[in-house]
mmCIF file of C-alpha atoms and ligand atoms in Angstrom:
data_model
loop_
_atom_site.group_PDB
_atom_site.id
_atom_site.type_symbol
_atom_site.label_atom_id
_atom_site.label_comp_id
_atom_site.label_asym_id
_atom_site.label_seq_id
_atom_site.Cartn_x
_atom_site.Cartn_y
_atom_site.Cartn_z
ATOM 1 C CA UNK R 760 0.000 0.000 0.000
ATOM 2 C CA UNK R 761 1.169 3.346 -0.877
ATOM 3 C CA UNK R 762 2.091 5.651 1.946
ATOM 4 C CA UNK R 763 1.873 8.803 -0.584
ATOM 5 C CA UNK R 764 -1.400 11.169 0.297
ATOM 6 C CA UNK R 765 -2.789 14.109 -1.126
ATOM 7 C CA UNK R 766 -4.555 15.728 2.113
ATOM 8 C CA UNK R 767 -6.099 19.019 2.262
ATOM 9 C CA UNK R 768 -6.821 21.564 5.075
ATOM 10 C CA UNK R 769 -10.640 23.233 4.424
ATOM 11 C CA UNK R 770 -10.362 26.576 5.832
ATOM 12 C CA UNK R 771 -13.448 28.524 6.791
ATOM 13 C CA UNK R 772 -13.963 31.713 7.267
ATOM 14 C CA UNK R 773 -16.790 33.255 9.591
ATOM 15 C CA UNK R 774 -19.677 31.716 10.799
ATOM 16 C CA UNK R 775 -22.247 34.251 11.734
ATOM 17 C CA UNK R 776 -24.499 33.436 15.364
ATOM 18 C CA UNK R 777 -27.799 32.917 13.179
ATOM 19 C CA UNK R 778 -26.183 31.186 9.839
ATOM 20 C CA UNK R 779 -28.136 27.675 9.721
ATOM 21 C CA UNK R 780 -25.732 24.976 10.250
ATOM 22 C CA UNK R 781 -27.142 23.329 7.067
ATOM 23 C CA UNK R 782 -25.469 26.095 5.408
ATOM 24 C CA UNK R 783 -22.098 25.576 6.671
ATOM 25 C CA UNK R 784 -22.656 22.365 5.929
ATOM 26 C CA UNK R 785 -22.863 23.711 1.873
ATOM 27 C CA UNK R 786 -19.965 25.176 2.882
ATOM 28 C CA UNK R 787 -18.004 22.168 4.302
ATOM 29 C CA UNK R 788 -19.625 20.340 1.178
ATOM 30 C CA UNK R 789 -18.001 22.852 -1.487
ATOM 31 C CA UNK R 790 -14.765 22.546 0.428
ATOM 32 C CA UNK R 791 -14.554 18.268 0.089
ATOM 33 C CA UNK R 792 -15.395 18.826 -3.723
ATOM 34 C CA UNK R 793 -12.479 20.986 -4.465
ATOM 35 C CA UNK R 794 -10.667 18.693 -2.145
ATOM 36 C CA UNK R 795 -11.670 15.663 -4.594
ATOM 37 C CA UNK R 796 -10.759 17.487 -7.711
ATOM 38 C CA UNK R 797 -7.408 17.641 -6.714
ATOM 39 C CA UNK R 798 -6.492 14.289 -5.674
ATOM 40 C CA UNK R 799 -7.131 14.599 -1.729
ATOM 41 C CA UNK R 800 -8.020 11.166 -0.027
ATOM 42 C CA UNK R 801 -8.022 13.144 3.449
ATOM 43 C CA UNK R 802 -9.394 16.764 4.682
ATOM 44 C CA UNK R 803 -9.440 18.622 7.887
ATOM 45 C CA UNK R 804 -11.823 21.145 8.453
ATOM 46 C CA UNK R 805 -11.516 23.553 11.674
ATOM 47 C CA UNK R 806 -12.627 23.354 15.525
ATOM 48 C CA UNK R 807 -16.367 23.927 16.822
ATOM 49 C CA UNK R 808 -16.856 24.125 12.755
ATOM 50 C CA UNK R 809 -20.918 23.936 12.337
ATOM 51 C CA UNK R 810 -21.637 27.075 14.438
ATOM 52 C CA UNK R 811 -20.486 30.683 15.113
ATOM 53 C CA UNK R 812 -17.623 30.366 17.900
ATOM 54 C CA UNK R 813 -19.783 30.848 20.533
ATOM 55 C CA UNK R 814 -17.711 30.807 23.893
ATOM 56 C CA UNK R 815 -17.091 34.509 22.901
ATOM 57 C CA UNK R 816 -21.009 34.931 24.601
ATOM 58 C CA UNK R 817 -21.595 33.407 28.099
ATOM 59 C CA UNK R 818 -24.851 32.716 28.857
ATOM 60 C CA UNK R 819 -26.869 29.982 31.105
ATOM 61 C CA UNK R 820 -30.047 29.718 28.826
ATOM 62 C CA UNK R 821 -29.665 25.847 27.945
ATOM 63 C CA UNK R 822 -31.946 26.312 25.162
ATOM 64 C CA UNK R 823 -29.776 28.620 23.657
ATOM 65 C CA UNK R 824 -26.886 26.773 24.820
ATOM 66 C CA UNK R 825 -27.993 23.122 23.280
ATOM 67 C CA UNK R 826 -28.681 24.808 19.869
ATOM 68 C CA UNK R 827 -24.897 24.797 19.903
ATOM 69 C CA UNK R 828 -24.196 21.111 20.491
ATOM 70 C CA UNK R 829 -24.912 17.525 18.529
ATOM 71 C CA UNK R 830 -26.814 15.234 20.277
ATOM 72 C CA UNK R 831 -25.558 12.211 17.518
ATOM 73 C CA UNK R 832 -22.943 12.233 14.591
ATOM 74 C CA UNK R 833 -24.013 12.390 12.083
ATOM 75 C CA UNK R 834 -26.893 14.600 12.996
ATOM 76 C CA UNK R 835 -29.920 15.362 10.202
ATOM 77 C CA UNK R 836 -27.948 18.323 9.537
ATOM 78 C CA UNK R 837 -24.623 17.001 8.705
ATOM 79 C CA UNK R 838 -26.172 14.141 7.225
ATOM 80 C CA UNK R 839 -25.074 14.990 3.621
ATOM 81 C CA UNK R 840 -21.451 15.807 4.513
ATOM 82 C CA UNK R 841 -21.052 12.339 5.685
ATOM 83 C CA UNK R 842 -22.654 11.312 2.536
ATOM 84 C CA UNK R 843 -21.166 13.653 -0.086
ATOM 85 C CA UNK R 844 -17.719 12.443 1.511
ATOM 86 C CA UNK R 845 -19.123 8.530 0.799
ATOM 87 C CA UNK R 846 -19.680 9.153 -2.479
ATOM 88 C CA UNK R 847 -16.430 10.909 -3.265
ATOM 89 C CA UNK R 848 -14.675 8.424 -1.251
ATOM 90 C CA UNK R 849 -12.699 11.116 0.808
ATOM 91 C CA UNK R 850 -11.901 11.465 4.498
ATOM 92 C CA UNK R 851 -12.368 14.080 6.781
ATOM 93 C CA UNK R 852 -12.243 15.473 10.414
ATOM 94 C CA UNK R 853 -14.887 17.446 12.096
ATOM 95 C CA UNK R 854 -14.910 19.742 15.343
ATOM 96 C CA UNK R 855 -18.150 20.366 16.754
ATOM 97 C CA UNK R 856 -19.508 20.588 20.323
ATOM 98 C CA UNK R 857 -21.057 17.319 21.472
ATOM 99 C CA UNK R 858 -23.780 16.868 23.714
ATOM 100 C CA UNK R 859 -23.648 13.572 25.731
ATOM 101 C CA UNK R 860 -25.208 11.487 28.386
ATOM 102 C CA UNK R 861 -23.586 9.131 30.429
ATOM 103 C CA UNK R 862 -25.114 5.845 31.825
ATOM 104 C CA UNK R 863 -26.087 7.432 34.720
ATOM 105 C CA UNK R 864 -28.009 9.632 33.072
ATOM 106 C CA UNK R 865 -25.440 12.663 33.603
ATOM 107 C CA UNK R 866 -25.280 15.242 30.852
ATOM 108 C CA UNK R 867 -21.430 15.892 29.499
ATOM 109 C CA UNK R 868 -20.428 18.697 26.791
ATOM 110 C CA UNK R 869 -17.310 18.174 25.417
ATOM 111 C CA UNK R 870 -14.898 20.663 22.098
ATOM 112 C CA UNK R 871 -14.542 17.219 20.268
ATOM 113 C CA UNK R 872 -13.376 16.363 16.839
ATOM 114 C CA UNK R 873 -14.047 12.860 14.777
ATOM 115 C CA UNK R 874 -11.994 11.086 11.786
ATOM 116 C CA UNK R 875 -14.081 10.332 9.369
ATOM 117 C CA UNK R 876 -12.632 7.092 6.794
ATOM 118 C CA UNK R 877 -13.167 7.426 2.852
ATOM 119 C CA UNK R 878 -16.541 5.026 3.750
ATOM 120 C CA UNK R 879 -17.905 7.633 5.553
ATOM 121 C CA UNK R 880 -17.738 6.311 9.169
ATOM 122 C CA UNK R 881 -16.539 7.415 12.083
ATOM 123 C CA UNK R 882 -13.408 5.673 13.061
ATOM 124 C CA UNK R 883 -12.098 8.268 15.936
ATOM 125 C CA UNK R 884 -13.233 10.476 18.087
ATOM 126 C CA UNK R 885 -11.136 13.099 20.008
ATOM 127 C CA UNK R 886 -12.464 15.443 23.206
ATOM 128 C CA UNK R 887 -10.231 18.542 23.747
ATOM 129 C CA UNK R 888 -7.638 17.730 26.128
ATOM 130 C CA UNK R 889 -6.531 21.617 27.072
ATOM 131 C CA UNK R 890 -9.651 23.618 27.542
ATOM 132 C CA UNK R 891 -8.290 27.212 27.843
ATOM 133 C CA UNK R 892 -10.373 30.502 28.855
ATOM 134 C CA UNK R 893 -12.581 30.842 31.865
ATOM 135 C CA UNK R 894 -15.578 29.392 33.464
ATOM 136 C CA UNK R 895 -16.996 32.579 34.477
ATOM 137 C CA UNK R 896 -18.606 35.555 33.261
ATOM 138 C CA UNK R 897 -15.669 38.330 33.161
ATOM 139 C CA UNK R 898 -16.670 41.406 32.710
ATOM 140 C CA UNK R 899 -13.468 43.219 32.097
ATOM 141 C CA UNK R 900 -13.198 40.818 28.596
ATOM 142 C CA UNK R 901 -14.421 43.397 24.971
ATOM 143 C CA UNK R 902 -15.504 39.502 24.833
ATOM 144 C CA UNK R 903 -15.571 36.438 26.522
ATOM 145 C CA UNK R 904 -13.730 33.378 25.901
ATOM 146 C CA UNK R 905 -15.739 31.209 28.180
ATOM 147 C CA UNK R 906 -14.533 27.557 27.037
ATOM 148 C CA UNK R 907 -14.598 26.235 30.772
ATOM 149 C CA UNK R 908 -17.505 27.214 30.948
ATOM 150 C CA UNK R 909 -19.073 25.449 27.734
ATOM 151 C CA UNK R 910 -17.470 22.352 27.849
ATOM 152 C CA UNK R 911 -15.318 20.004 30.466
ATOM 153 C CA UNK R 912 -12.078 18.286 29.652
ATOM 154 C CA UNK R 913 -11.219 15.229 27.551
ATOM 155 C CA UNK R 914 -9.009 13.136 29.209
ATOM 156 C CA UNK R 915 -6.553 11.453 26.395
ATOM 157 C CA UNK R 916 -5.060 11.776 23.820
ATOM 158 C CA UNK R 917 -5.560 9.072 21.255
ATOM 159 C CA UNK R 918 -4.335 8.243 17.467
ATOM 160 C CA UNK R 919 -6.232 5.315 15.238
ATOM 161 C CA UNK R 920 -4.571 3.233 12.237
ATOM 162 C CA UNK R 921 -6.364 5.181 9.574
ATOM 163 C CA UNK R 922 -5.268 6.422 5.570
ATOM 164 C CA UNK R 923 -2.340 3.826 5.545
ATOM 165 C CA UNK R 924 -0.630 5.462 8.524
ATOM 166 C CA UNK R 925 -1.688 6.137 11.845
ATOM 167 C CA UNK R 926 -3.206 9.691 12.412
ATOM 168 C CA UNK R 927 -3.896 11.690 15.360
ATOM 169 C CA UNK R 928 -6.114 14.689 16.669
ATOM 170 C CA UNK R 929 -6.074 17.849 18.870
ATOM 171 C CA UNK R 930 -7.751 20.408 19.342
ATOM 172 C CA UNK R 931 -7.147 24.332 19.406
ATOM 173 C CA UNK R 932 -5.256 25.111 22.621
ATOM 174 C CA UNK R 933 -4.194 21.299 22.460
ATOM 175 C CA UNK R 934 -1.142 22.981 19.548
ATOM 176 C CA UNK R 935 0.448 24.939 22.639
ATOM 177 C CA UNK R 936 1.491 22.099 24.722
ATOM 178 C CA UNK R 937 4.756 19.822 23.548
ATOM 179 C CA UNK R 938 2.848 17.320 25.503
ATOM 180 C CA UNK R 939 -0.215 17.127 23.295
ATOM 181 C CA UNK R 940 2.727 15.888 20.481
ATOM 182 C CA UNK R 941 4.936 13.613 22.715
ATOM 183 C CA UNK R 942 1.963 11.403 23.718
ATOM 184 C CA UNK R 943 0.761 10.977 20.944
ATOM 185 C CA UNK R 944 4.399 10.832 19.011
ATOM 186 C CA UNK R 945 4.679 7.787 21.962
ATOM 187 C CA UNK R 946 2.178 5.943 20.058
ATOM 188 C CA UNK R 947 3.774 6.515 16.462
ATOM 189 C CA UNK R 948 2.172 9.136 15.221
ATOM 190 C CA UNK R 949 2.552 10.289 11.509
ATOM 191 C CA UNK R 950 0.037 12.751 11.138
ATOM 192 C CA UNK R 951 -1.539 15.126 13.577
ATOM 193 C CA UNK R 952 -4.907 17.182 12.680
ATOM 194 C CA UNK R 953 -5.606 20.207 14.751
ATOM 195 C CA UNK R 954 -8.658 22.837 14.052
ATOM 196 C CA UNK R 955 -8.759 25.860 16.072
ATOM 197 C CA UNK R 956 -10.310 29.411 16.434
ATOM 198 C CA UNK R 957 -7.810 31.691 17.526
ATOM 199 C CA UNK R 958 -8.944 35.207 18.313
ATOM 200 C CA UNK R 959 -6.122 37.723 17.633
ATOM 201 C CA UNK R 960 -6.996 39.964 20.699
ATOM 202 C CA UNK R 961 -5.760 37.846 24.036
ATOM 203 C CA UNK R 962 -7.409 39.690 27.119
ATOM 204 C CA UNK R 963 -5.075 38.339 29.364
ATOM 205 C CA UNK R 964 -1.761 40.025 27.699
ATOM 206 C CA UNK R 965 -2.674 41.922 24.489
ATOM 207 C CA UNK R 966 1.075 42.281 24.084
ATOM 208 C CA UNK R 967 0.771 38.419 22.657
ATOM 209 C CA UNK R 968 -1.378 40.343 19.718
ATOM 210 C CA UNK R 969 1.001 40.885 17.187
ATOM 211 C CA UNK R 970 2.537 37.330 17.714
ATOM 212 C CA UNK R 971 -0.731 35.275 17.312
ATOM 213 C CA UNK R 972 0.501 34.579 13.810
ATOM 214 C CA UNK R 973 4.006 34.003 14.856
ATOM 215 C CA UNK R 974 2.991 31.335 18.045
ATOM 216 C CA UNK R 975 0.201 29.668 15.532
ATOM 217 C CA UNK R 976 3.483 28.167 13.131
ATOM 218 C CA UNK R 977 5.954 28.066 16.035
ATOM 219 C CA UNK R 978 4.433 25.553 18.032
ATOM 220 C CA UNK R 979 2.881 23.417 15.002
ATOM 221 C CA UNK R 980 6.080 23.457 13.505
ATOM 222 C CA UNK R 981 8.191 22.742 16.432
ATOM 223 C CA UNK R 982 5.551 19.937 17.303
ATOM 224 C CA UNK R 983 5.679 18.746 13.961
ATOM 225 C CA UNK R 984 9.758 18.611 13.891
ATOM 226 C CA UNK R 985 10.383 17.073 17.710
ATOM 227 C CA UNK R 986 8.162 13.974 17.240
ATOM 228 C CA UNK R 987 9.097 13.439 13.423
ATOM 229 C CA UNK R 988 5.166 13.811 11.877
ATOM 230 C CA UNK R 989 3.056 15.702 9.617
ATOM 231 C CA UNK R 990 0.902 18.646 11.339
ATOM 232 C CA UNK R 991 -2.419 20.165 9.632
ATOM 233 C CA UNK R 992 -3.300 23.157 11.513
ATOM 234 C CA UNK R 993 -6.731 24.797 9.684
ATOM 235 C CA UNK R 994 -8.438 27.843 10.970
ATOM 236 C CA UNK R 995 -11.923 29.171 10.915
ATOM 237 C CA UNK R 996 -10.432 32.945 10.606
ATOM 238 C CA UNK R 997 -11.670 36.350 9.724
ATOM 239 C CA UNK R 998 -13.793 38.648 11.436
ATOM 240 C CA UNK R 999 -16.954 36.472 13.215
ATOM 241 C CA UNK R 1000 -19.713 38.811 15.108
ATOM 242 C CA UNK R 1001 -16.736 41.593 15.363
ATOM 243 C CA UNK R 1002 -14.251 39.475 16.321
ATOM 244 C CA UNK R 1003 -11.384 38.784 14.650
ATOM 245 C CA UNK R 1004 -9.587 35.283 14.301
ATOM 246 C CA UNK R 1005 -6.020 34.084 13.496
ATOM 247 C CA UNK R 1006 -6.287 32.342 9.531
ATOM 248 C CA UNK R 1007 -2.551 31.214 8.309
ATOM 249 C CA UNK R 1008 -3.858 27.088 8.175
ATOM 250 C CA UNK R 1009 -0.535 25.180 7.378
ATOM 251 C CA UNK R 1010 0.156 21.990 6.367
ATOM 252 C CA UNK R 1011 3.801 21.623 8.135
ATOM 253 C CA UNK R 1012 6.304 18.494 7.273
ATOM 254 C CA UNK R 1013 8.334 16.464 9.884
ATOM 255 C CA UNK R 1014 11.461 18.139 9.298
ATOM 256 C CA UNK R 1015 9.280 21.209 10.940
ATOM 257 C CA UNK R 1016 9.081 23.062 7.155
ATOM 258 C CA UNK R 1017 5.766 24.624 5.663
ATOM 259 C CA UNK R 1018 4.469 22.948 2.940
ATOM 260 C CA UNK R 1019 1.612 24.794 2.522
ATOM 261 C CA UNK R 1020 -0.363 27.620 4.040
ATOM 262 C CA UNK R 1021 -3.530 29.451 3.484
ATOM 263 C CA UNK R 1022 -3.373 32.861 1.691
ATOM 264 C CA UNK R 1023 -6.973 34.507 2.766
ATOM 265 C CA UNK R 1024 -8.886 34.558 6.053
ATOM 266 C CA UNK R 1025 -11.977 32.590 4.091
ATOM 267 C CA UNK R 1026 -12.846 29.850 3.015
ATOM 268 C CA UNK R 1027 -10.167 28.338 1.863
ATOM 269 C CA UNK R 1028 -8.590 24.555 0.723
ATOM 270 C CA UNK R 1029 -4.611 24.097 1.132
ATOM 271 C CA UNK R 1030 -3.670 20.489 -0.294
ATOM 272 C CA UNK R 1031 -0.150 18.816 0.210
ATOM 273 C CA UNK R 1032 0.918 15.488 -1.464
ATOM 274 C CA UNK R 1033 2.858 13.969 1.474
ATOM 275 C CA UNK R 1034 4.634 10.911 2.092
ATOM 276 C CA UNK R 1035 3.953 9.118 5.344
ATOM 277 C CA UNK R 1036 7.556 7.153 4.919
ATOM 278 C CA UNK R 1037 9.130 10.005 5.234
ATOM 279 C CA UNK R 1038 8.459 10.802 8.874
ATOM 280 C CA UNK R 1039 11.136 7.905 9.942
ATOM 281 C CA UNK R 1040 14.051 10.661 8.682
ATOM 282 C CA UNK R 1041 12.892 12.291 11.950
ATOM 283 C CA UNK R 1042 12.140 8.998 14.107
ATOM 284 C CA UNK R 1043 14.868 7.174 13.095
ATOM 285 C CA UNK R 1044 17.618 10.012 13.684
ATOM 286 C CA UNK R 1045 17.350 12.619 15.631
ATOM 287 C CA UNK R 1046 14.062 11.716 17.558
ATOM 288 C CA UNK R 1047 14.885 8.013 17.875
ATOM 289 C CA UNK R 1048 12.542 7.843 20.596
ATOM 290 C CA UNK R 1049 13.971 4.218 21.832
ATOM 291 C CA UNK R 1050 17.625 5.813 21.467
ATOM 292 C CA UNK R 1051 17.504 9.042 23.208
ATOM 293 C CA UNK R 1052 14.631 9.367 25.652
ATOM 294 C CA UNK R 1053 14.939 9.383 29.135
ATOM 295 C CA UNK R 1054 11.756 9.107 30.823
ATOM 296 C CA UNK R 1055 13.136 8.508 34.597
ATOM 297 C CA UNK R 1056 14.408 12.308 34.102
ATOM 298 C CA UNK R 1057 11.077 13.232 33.158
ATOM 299 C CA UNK R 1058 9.515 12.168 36.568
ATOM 300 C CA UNK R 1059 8.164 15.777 37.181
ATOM 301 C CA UNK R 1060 5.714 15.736 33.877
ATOM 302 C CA UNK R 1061 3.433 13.179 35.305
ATOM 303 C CA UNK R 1062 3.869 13.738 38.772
ATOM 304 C CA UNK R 1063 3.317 18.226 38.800
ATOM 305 C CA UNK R 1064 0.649 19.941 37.544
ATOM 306 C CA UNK R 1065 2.386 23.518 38.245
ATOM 307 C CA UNK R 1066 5.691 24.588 38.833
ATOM 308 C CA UNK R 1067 6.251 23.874 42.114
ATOM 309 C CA UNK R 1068 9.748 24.467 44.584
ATOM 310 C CA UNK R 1069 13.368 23.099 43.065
ATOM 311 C CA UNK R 1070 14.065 19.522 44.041
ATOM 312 C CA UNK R 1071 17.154 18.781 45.675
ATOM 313 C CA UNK R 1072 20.518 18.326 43.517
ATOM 314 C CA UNK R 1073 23.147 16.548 44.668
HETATM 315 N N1 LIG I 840 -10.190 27.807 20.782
HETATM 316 C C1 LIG I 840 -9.059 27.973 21.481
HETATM 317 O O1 LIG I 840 -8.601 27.073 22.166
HETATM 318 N N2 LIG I 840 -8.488 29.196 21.403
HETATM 319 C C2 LIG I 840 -7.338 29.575 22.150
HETATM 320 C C3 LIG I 840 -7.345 31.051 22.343
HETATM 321 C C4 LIG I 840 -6.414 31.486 23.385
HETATM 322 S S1 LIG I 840 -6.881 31.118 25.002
HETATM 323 C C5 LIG I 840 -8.150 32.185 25.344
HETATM 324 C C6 LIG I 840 -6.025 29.195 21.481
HETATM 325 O O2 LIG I 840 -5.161 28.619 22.159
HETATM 326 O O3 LIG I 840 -5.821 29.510 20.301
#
């Protein structure tokens, strides 16, 4: 089996609070066609990508706040995604905000993202590890970014044996932390598929501003180059209900190089033909995990959540 693939990154651009999700869905739909004209066996399409990014609002109202959510994949509405991607016989990944309940009847919402195979089914499903923002309302935001609020954490990070190679998920915040990489890197990961929504104004520091762009490719590519894999990073960008979001979706080699990158802040498909084969230049050599790796030095990574006091040195 070849280990060649043309993939593709489906950039969106805005999704405005009332747009029907059926119509992203044409959206999404146009995307995977242009993906299938040129050769693409694969496509990822952004986080939370049905909907408006709504943790920018914080409100209680669960009528309001269930309109946001899936209750089942696929739902009536994304019904002829799944379908269009059948009959084209293409992949794809989704981010959307699920709705579950457990068997004891306790409700869960979760920022999760699936892998869809060329068949059309649903072969992995991912729930955002790193949920950033804040649980409450904060009124000193221009506008909230109340993720913690919306949605509690997923609690693994997994990768499934999927387009000839074995392929992996995050989410969003997820591209931040070297750790998000490593573990799944740990279980031989070639290619990693992140969405996200980035919002170029950070309330916490606004001196990060300038270097949303700059942070976006530095930690995808450094990701990318340290565990010896393919990263797709794709955006929904632009300016959604006044607020405006990071674009630049890459597609980023193991050898930590841009292949590809999106031009606009719309909708938008990047393809790369890559070869999966290629990622054992990086896990063979300088990332031989087997080789190099010292986990007894890494004690601290499992066993601190913060920084805590210097251990003693001998
Ligand atoms: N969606 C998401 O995770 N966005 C965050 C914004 C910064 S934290 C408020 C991100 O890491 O891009």
């Amino acid at each position: 089996m070849t280990r060649t693939l043309t993939i593709g990154a489906g950039q969106l651009g805005p999704i405005a609070r009332d747009e029907p999700k059926s119509d992203v869905v044409e959206r999404l739909i146009s995307l995977l066609e242009q993906a299938h004209a040129r050769g693409c066996v694969l496509v990822a399409f952004p986080e939370l990508c049905l909907t408006t990014f709504f943790p920018r609002w914080y409100t209680t109202a669960s009528e309001e706040i269930d309109r946001w959510f899936e209750r089942e994949m696929p739902s009536p509405e994304t019904k002829p995604l799944f379908d269009e991607a059948a009959r084209l016989g293409i992949g794809f990944t989704l981010g959307y905000g699920e709705l579950t309940t457990d068997d004891e009847g306790v409700t869960h919402r979760y920022n999760t993202q699936i892998l869809v195979d060329s068949a059309g089914v649903i072969v992995g499903r991912y729930r955002k590890v790193h949920v950033p923002g804040h649980a409450e309302y904060d009124p000193s935001r221009p506008f909230q970014h109340a993720e913690r609020h919306y949605f509690e954490p997923g609690d693994r990070f997994g990768v499934w044996r999927a387009f000839g190679g074995i392929v992996g998920m995050a989410t969003c915040n997820d591209r931040r932390w070297p750790e998000t990489y490593r573990v799944m890197g740990l279980q031989g990961a070639e290619l990693i598929l992140i969405g996200y929504n980035t919002p170029l104004y950070y309330a916490p520091d606004p001196q990060q501003n300038p270097l949303q762009s700059f942070h976006n490719h530095l930690v995808m590519q450094a990701g990318a180059y340290q565990n010896g894999c393919y990263v797709v990073g794709v955006a929904k960008g632009g300016t959604e209900e006044g607020v405006e979001s990071l674009a630049q979706s890459a597609i980023i080699a193991p050898s930590g190089q841009l292949i590809a990158q999106a031009i606009t802040t719309g909708d938008e498909l990047i393809t790369a033909t890559i070869d999966l084969d290629y990622c054992k230049f990086y896990k063979e050599t300088l990332f031989n995990y087997d080789l190099y790796r010292v986990p007894a030095a890494y004690r601290l990574i499992t066993e601190r959540r913060g920084a805590g006091a210097p251990e003693e040195m001998s």
